[in-house]
C-alpha cells in the first residue's frame, strides 16, 4: 500500500486505537483532533527517497516502534519491496537473514510533530529504513529524534506512549465493552 510522504492520512474519519503494551489486552481509542500526515508507506513502482539516516535516528525510531502500537490488526502486512514472501516456517516478527528488522507488521505508530500535527507510519517503517534505505522526510526525522517514547506519561495510561490522548478517552479491555476502572 503506497501513500505519499506528508500526505493526509487516508482513514482520517477513523479513530486512533492505542494498545496498552503493559499487557496488550487493553486499549484506548478516540477520534483524533490532530491532523495525521503519512510517512513511510513506500511501494514498488512508486518513487521514494533513499539515503543514509541521520545519526541516532534509526535507534530512536526502533525505540518508538518497540514502545507503541496503534491500530493493530489481526492479520499481517508483509513488505512488498522484498523479492520473496516470507516462508511459512519463518516467524514473522524476526528479521529475514541479512536484515535488521522484521519484514512484516501488524499496525502503525504515531509521532507527534508540530502542535496539532502527528505523523502516521506503518510498523514496517523500521524495516524500510534499516533494510531498504528509505529516508523519511526531514520533519518526520526531526520529530522522531525529539520524541521520547519512554518519557514520563500520565498514570491514567501508563502503557500507552503518546502525549495527546484526550481527557475523555477511556481505557478498555479486549474482552469487555465497558471501561477498565
PDB file of C-alpha atoms in Angstrom:
ATOM      1  CA  UNK A   1       0.000   0.000   0.000  1.00  0.00           C
ATOM      2  CA  UNK A   2       1.519   3.323  -1.045  1.00  0.00           C
ATOM      3  CA  UNK A   3       0.828   6.771   0.391  1.00  0.00           C
ATOM      4  CA  UNK A   4       2.786   9.920  -0.450  1.00  0.00           C
ATOM      5  CA  UNK A   5       5.037  11.195   2.320  1.00  0.00           C
ATOM      6  CA  UNK A   6       3.432  14.086   4.216  1.00  0.00           C
ATOM      7  CA  UNK A   7       0.047  13.427   2.609  1.00  0.00           C
ATOM      8  CA  UNK A   8      -3.226  13.310   4.517  1.00  0.00           C
ATOM      9  CA  UNK A   9      -3.818  10.023   6.342  1.00  0.00           C
ATOM     10  CA  UNK A  10      -6.419   8.218   4.181  1.00  0.00           C
ATOM     11  CA  UNK A  11      -8.513   6.979   7.117  1.00  0.00           C
ATOM     12  CA  UNK A  12      -8.939  10.467   8.577  1.00  0.00           C
ATOM     13  CA  UNK A  13     -12.520   9.819   9.659  1.00  0.00           C
ATOM     14  CA  UNK A  14     -11.498   6.843  11.783  1.00  0.00           C
ATOM     15  CA  UNK A  15     -10.356   6.597  15.366  1.00  0.00           C
ATOM     16  CA  UNK A  16      -6.798   6.014  16.503  1.00  0.00           C
ATOM     17  CA  UNK A  17      -6.648   2.996  18.824  1.00  0.00           C
ATOM     18  CA  UNK A  18      -3.544   2.753  21.013  1.00  0.00           C
ATOM     19  CA  UNK A  19      -2.759  -0.636  22.567  1.00  0.00           C
ATOM     20  CA  UNK A  20      -1.620  -0.612  26.196  1.00  0.00           C
ATOM     21  CA  UNK A  21       1.663  -2.510  25.883  1.00  0.00           C
ATOM     22  CA  UNK A  22       1.882  -3.374  29.584  1.00  0.00           C
ATOM     23  CA  UNK A  23      -0.346  -6.371  28.849  1.00  0.00           C
ATOM     24  CA  UNK A  24      -1.618  -5.988  25.267  1.00  0.00           C
ATOM     25  CA  UNK A  25      -5.159  -6.611  26.477  1.00  0.00           C
ATOM     26  CA  UNK A  26      -6.274  -3.003  26.948  1.00  0.00           C
ATOM     27  CA  UNK A  27      -6.549  -0.107  24.562  1.00  0.00           C
ATOM     28  CA  UNK A  28      -7.708   3.451  24.277  1.00  0.00           C
ATOM     29  CA  UNK A  29      -9.483   4.605  21.128  1.00  0.00           C
ATOM     30  CA  UNK A  30     -10.517   8.137  20.248  1.00  0.00           C
ATOM     31  CA  UNK A  31     -11.282  10.373  17.307  1.00  0.00           C
ATOM     32  CA  UNK A  32      -8.134  12.478  16.980  1.00  0.00           C
ATOM     33  CA  UNK A  33      -8.321  16.236  16.956  1.00  0.00           C
ATOM     34  CA  UNK A  34      -4.895  16.438  15.331  1.00  0.00           C
ATOM     35  CA  UNK A  35      -4.032  16.237  11.629  1.00  0.00           C
ATOM     36  CA  UNK A  36      -2.375  12.940  10.625  1.00  0.00           C
ATOM     37  CA  UNK A  37       0.271  13.004   7.897  1.00  0.00           C
ATOM     38  CA  UNK A  38       1.514   9.822   6.247  1.00  0.00           C
ATOM     39  CA  UNK A  39       5.173   8.840   6.317  1.00  0.00           C
ATOM     40  CA  UNK A  40       6.864   5.567   5.401  1.00  0.00           C
ATOM     41  CA  UNK A  41       4.434   3.824   3.073  1.00  0.00           C
ATOM     42  CA  UNK A  42       6.726   3.083   0.050  1.00  0.00           C
ATOM     43  CA  UNK A  43       5.793   0.563  -2.628  1.00  0.00           C
ATOM     44  CA  UNK A  44       7.336  -0.948  -5.723  1.00  0.00           C
ATOM     45  CA  UNK A  45       6.523   1.102  -8.807  1.00  0.00           C
ATOM     46  CA  UNK A  46       6.447   4.381  -6.853  1.00  0.00           C
ATOM     47  CA  UNK A  47       9.297   6.797  -6.239  1.00  0.00           C
ATOM     48  CA  UNK A  48      10.508   7.225  -2.681  1.00  0.00           C
ATOM     49  CA  UNK A  49      13.579   8.846  -1.166  1.00  0.00           C
ATOM     50  CA  UNK A  50      16.607   6.774  -0.183  1.00  0.00           C
ATOM     51  CA  UNK A  51      19.775   7.707   1.638  1.00  0.00           C
ATOM     52  CA  UNK A  52      21.621   7.369   4.907  1.00  0.00           C
ATOM     53  CA  UNK A  53      19.615   8.185   8.033  1.00  0.00           C
ATOM     54  CA  UNK A  54      20.962  10.861  10.394  1.00  0.00           C
ATOM     55  CA  UNK A  55      22.906   9.714  13.467  1.00  0.00           C
ATOM     56  CA  UNK A  56      20.653   8.347  16.175  1.00  0.00           C
ATOM     57  CA  UNK A  57      17.523   8.263  14.001  1.00  0.00           C
ATOM     58  CA  UNK A  58      17.333   4.507  13.368  1.00  0.00           C
ATOM     59  CA  UNK A  59      17.812   3.710  17.073  1.00  0.00           C
ATOM     60  CA  UNK A  60      15.208   6.249  18.191  1.00  0.00           C
ATOM     61  CA  UNK A  61      12.765   5.001  15.546  1.00  0.00           C
ATOM     62  CA  UNK A  62      13.300   1.439  16.819  1.00  0.00           C
ATOM     63  CA  UNK A  63      12.505   2.654  20.348  1.00  0.00           C
ATOM     64  CA  UNK A  64       9.237   4.213  19.153  1.00  0.00           C
ATOM     65  CA  UNK A  65       8.344   1.007  17.312  1.00  0.00           C
ATOM     66  CA  UNK A  66       9.040  -1.058  20.428  1.00  0.00           C
ATOM     67  CA  UNK A  67       7.051   1.279  22.688  1.00  0.00           C
ATOM     68  CA  UNK A  68       3.928   1.932  20.628  1.00  0.00           C
ATOM     69  CA  UNK A  69       1.228   0.007  18.733  1.00  0.00           C
ATOM     70  CA  UNK A  70      -1.593   1.910  17.031  1.00  0.00           C
ATOM     71  CA  UNK A  71      -4.494   0.452  15.043  1.00  0.00           C
ATOM     72  CA  UNK A  72      -3.207  -3.105  15.436  1.00  0.00           C
ATOM     73  CA  UNK A  73      -4.847  -5.574  13.077  1.00  0.00           C
ATOM     74  CA  UNK A  74      -5.375  -9.300  13.330  1.00  0.00           C
ATOM     75  CA  UNK A  75      -3.550 -10.032  10.075  1.00  0.00           C
ATOM     76  CA  UNK A  76      -0.064  -9.345   8.769  1.00  0.00           C
ATOM     77  CA  UNK A  77       1.181  -6.903   6.202  1.00  0.00           C
ATOM     78  CA  UNK A  78       4.336  -8.204   4.524  1.00  0.00           C
ATOM     79  CA  UNK A  79       6.902  -5.985   2.861  1.00  0.00           C
ATOM     80  CA  UNK A  80       6.126  -5.765  -0.849  1.00  0.00           C
ATOM     81  CA  UNK A  81       9.646  -4.470  -1.563  1.00  0.00           C
ATOM     82  CA  UNK A  82      11.323  -7.718  -0.511  1.00  0.00           C
ATOM     83  CA  UNK A  83      11.844 -10.011  -3.516  1.00  0.00           C
ATOM     84  CA  UNK A  84      10.233 -13.110  -1.997  1.00  0.00           C
ATOM     85  CA  UNK A  85       7.448 -13.705   0.526  1.00  0.00           C
ATOM     86  CA  UNK A  86       8.308 -14.970   3.973  1.00  0.00           C
ATOM     87  CA  UNK A  87       8.473 -18.765   4.186  1.00  0.00           C
ATOM     88  CA  UNK A  88       5.699 -20.204   6.361  1.00  0.00           C
ATOM     89  CA  UNK A  89       8.277 -21.589   8.789  1.00  0.00           C
ATOM     90  CA  UNK A  90       9.864 -18.152   9.374  1.00  0.00           C
ATOM     91  CA  UNK A  91       8.442 -16.271  12.393  1.00  0.00           C
ATOM     92  CA  UNK A  92       7.000 -13.009  11.042  1.00  0.00           C
ATOM     93  CA  UNK A  93       8.371 -10.930  13.946  1.00  0.00           C
ATOM     94  CA  UNK A  94      12.032 -11.811  13.314  1.00  0.00           C
ATOM     95  CA  UNK A  95      14.260 -10.312  10.602  1.00  0.00           C
ATOM     96  CA  UNK A  96      14.990 -12.219   7.428  1.00  0.00           C
ATOM     97  CA  UNK A  97      18.566 -13.482   7.059  1.00  0.00           C
ATOM     98  CA  UNK A  98      20.755 -10.438   6.352  1.00  0.00           C
ATOM     99  CA  UNK A  99      18.106  -7.951   7.515  1.00  0.00           C
ATOM    100  CA  UNK A 100      17.987  -5.831  10.664  1.00  0.00           C
ATOM    101  CA  UNK A 101      14.196  -5.516  11.190  1.00  0.00           C
ATOM    102  CA  UNK A 102      11.205  -7.809  10.674  1.00  0.00           C
ATOM    103  CA  UNK A 103       9.656  -7.551   7.201  1.00  0.00           C
ATOM    104  CA  UNK A 104       6.051  -7.963   8.349  1.00  0.00           C
ATOM    105  CA  UNK A 105       3.961  -5.843  10.667  1.00  0.00           C
ATOM    106  CA  UNK A 106       0.549  -5.572  12.247  1.00  0.00           C
ATOM    107  CA  UNK A 107      -0.058  -1.922  12.979  1.00  0.00           C
ATOM    108  CA  UNK A 108       1.116   1.659  12.952  1.00  0.00           C
ATOM    109  CA  UNK A 109       2.829   4.293  15.093  1.00  0.00           C
ATOM    110  CA  UNK A 110       2.072   7.955  15.802  1.00  0.00           C
ATOM    111  CA  UNK A 111       4.850  10.505  16.272  1.00  0.00           C
ATOM    112  CA  UNK A 112       3.915  13.992  17.491  1.00  0.00           C
ATOM    113  CA  UNK A 113       5.104  16.764  15.198  1.00  0.00           C
ATOM    114  CA  UNK A 114       4.328  20.457  15.435  1.00  0.00           C
ATOM    115  CA  UNK A 115       1.303  21.311  17.613  1.00  0.00           C
ATOM    116  CA  UNK A 116      -1.808  19.764  16.078  1.00  0.00           C
ATOM    117  CA  UNK A 117       0.106  17.507  13.659  1.00  0.00           C
ATOM    118  CA  UNK A 118       1.006  13.838  14.041  1.00  0.00           C
ATOM    119  CA  UNK A 119       2.912  11.579  11.677  1.00  0.00           C
ATOM    120  CA  UNK A 120       1.203   8.241  10.916  1.00  0.00           C
ATOM    121  CA  UNK A 121       3.575   5.474   9.865  1.00  0.00           C
ATOM    122  CA  UNK A 122       3.290   1.694   9.466  1.00  0.00           C
ATOM    123  CA  UNK A 123       5.216  -0.552  11.830  1.00  0.00           C
ATOM    124  CA  UNK A 124       7.171  -1.631   8.760  1.00  0.00           C
ATOM    125  CA  UNK A 125       8.864   1.787   8.583  1.00  0.00           C
ATOM    126  CA  UNK A 126      11.736   0.405  10.674  1.00  0.00           C
ATOM    127  CA  UNK A 127      12.305  -2.310   8.074  1.00  0.00           C
ATOM    128  CA  UNK A 128      12.041   0.175   5.194  1.00  0.00           C
ATOM    129  CA  UNK A 129      14.681   2.439   6.787  1.00  0.00           C
ATOM    130  CA  UNK A 130      17.084  -0.258   8.017  1.00  0.00           C
ATOM    131  CA  UNK A 131      16.820  -2.763   5.175  1.00  0.00           C
ATOM    132  CA  UNK A 132      15.721  -0.816   2.073  1.00  0.00           C
ATOM    133  CA  UNK A 133      17.463   2.517   2.671  1.00  0.00           C
ATOM    134  CA  UNK A 134      14.225   4.536   2.815  1.00  0.00           C
ATOM    135  CA  UNK A 135      14.893   8.070   4.067  1.00  0.00           C
ATOM    136  CA  UNK A 136      11.812   9.715   5.603  1.00  0.00           C
ATOM    137  CA  UNK A 137      11.225  13.455   5.147  1.00  0.00           C
ATOM    138  CA  UNK A 138      13.113  15.835   7.434  1.00  0.00           C
ATOM    139  CA  UNK A 139      10.071  16.906   9.538  1.00  0.00           C
ATOM    140  CA  UNK A 140       9.459  13.257  10.484  1.00  0.00           C
ATOM    141  CA  UNK A 141      13.127  12.603  11.239  1.00  0.00           C
ATOM    142  CA  UNK A 142      13.232  15.675  13.492  1.00  0.00           C
ATOM    143  CA  UNK A 143      10.000  14.651  15.227  1.00  0.00           C
ATOM    144  CA  UNK A 144      11.298  11.124  15.903  1.00  0.00           C
ATOM    145  CA  UNK A 145      14.558  12.474  17.309  1.00  0.00           C
ATOM    146  CA  UNK A 146      12.601  14.861  19.586  1.00  0.00           C
ATOM    147  CA  UNK A 147      10.080  12.235  20.790  1.00  0.00           C
ATOM    148  CA  UNK A 148      10.982  10.243  23.916  1.00  0.00           C
ATOM    149  CA  UNK A 149       8.788   7.123  23.860  1.00  0.00           C
ATOM    150  CA  UNK A 150       9.987   6.196  27.362  1.00  0.00           C
ATOM    151  CA  UNK A 151       9.463   9.602  28.964  1.00  0.00           C
ATOM    152  CA  UNK A 152       7.036  10.265  31.814  1.00  0.00           C
ATOM    153  CA  UNK A 153       3.403   9.588  30.954  1.00  0.00           C
ATOM    154  CA  UNK A 154       0.142  10.181  32.801  1.00  0.00           C
ATOM    155  CA  UNK A 155      -0.608   7.461  35.349  1.00  0.00           C
ATOM    156  CA  UNK A 156      -4.034   7.014  33.752  1.00  0.00           C
ATOM    157  CA  UNK A 157      -2.486   5.359  30.686  1.00  0.00           C
ATOM    158  CA  UNK A 158       0.966   4.071  31.783  1.00  0.00           C
ATOM    159  CA  UNK A 159       1.359   1.582  28.916  1.00  0.00           C
ATOM    160  CA  UNK A 160       0.402   3.991  26.131  1.00  0.00           C
ATOM    161  CA  UNK A 161       3.282   6.096  24.879  1.00  0.00           C
ATOM    162  CA  UNK A 162       1.647   9.119  23.310  1.00  0.00           C
ATOM    163  CA  UNK A 163       1.218  12.619  24.769  1.00  0.00           C
ATOM    164  CA  UNK A 164      -2.032  13.793  23.149  1.00  0.00           C
ATOM    165  CA  UNK A 165      -4.684  11.421  24.472  1.00  0.00           C
ATOM    166  CA  UNK A 166      -7.886  13.399  25.139  1.00  0.00           C
ATOM    167  CA  UNK A 167      -9.081  13.832  28.716  1.00  0.00           C
ATOM    168  CA  UNK A 168     -12.321  11.999  27.977  1.00  0.00           C
ATOM    169  CA  UNK A 169     -10.586   8.911  26.488  1.00  0.00           C
ATOM    170  CA  UNK A 170     -11.349   5.616  28.220  1.00  0.00           C
ATOM    171  CA  UNK A 171      -9.157   2.544  28.687  1.00  0.00           C
ATOM    172  CA  UNK A 172     -10.982  -0.620  27.601  1.00  0.00           C
ATOM    173  CA  UNK A 173     -10.234  -4.330  27.968  1.00  0.00           C
ATOM    174  CA  UNK A 174     -10.402  -6.502  24.818  1.00  0.00           C
ATOM    175  CA  UNK A 175     -12.965  -8.854  26.389  1.00  0.00           C
ATOM    176  CA  UNK A 176     -15.268  -6.146  27.649  1.00  0.00           C
ATOM    177  CA  UNK A 177     -17.277  -3.341  26.178  1.00  0.00           C
ATOM    178  CA  UNK A 178     -17.014  -1.352  29.358  1.00  0.00           C
ATOM    179  CA  UNK A 179     -14.162   0.856  30.572  1.00  0.00           C
ATOM    180  CA  UNK A 180     -11.421  -0.531  32.821  1.00  0.00           C
ATOM    181  CA  UNK A 181     -11.704   1.084  36.257  1.00  0.00           C
TER     182      UNK A 181
END
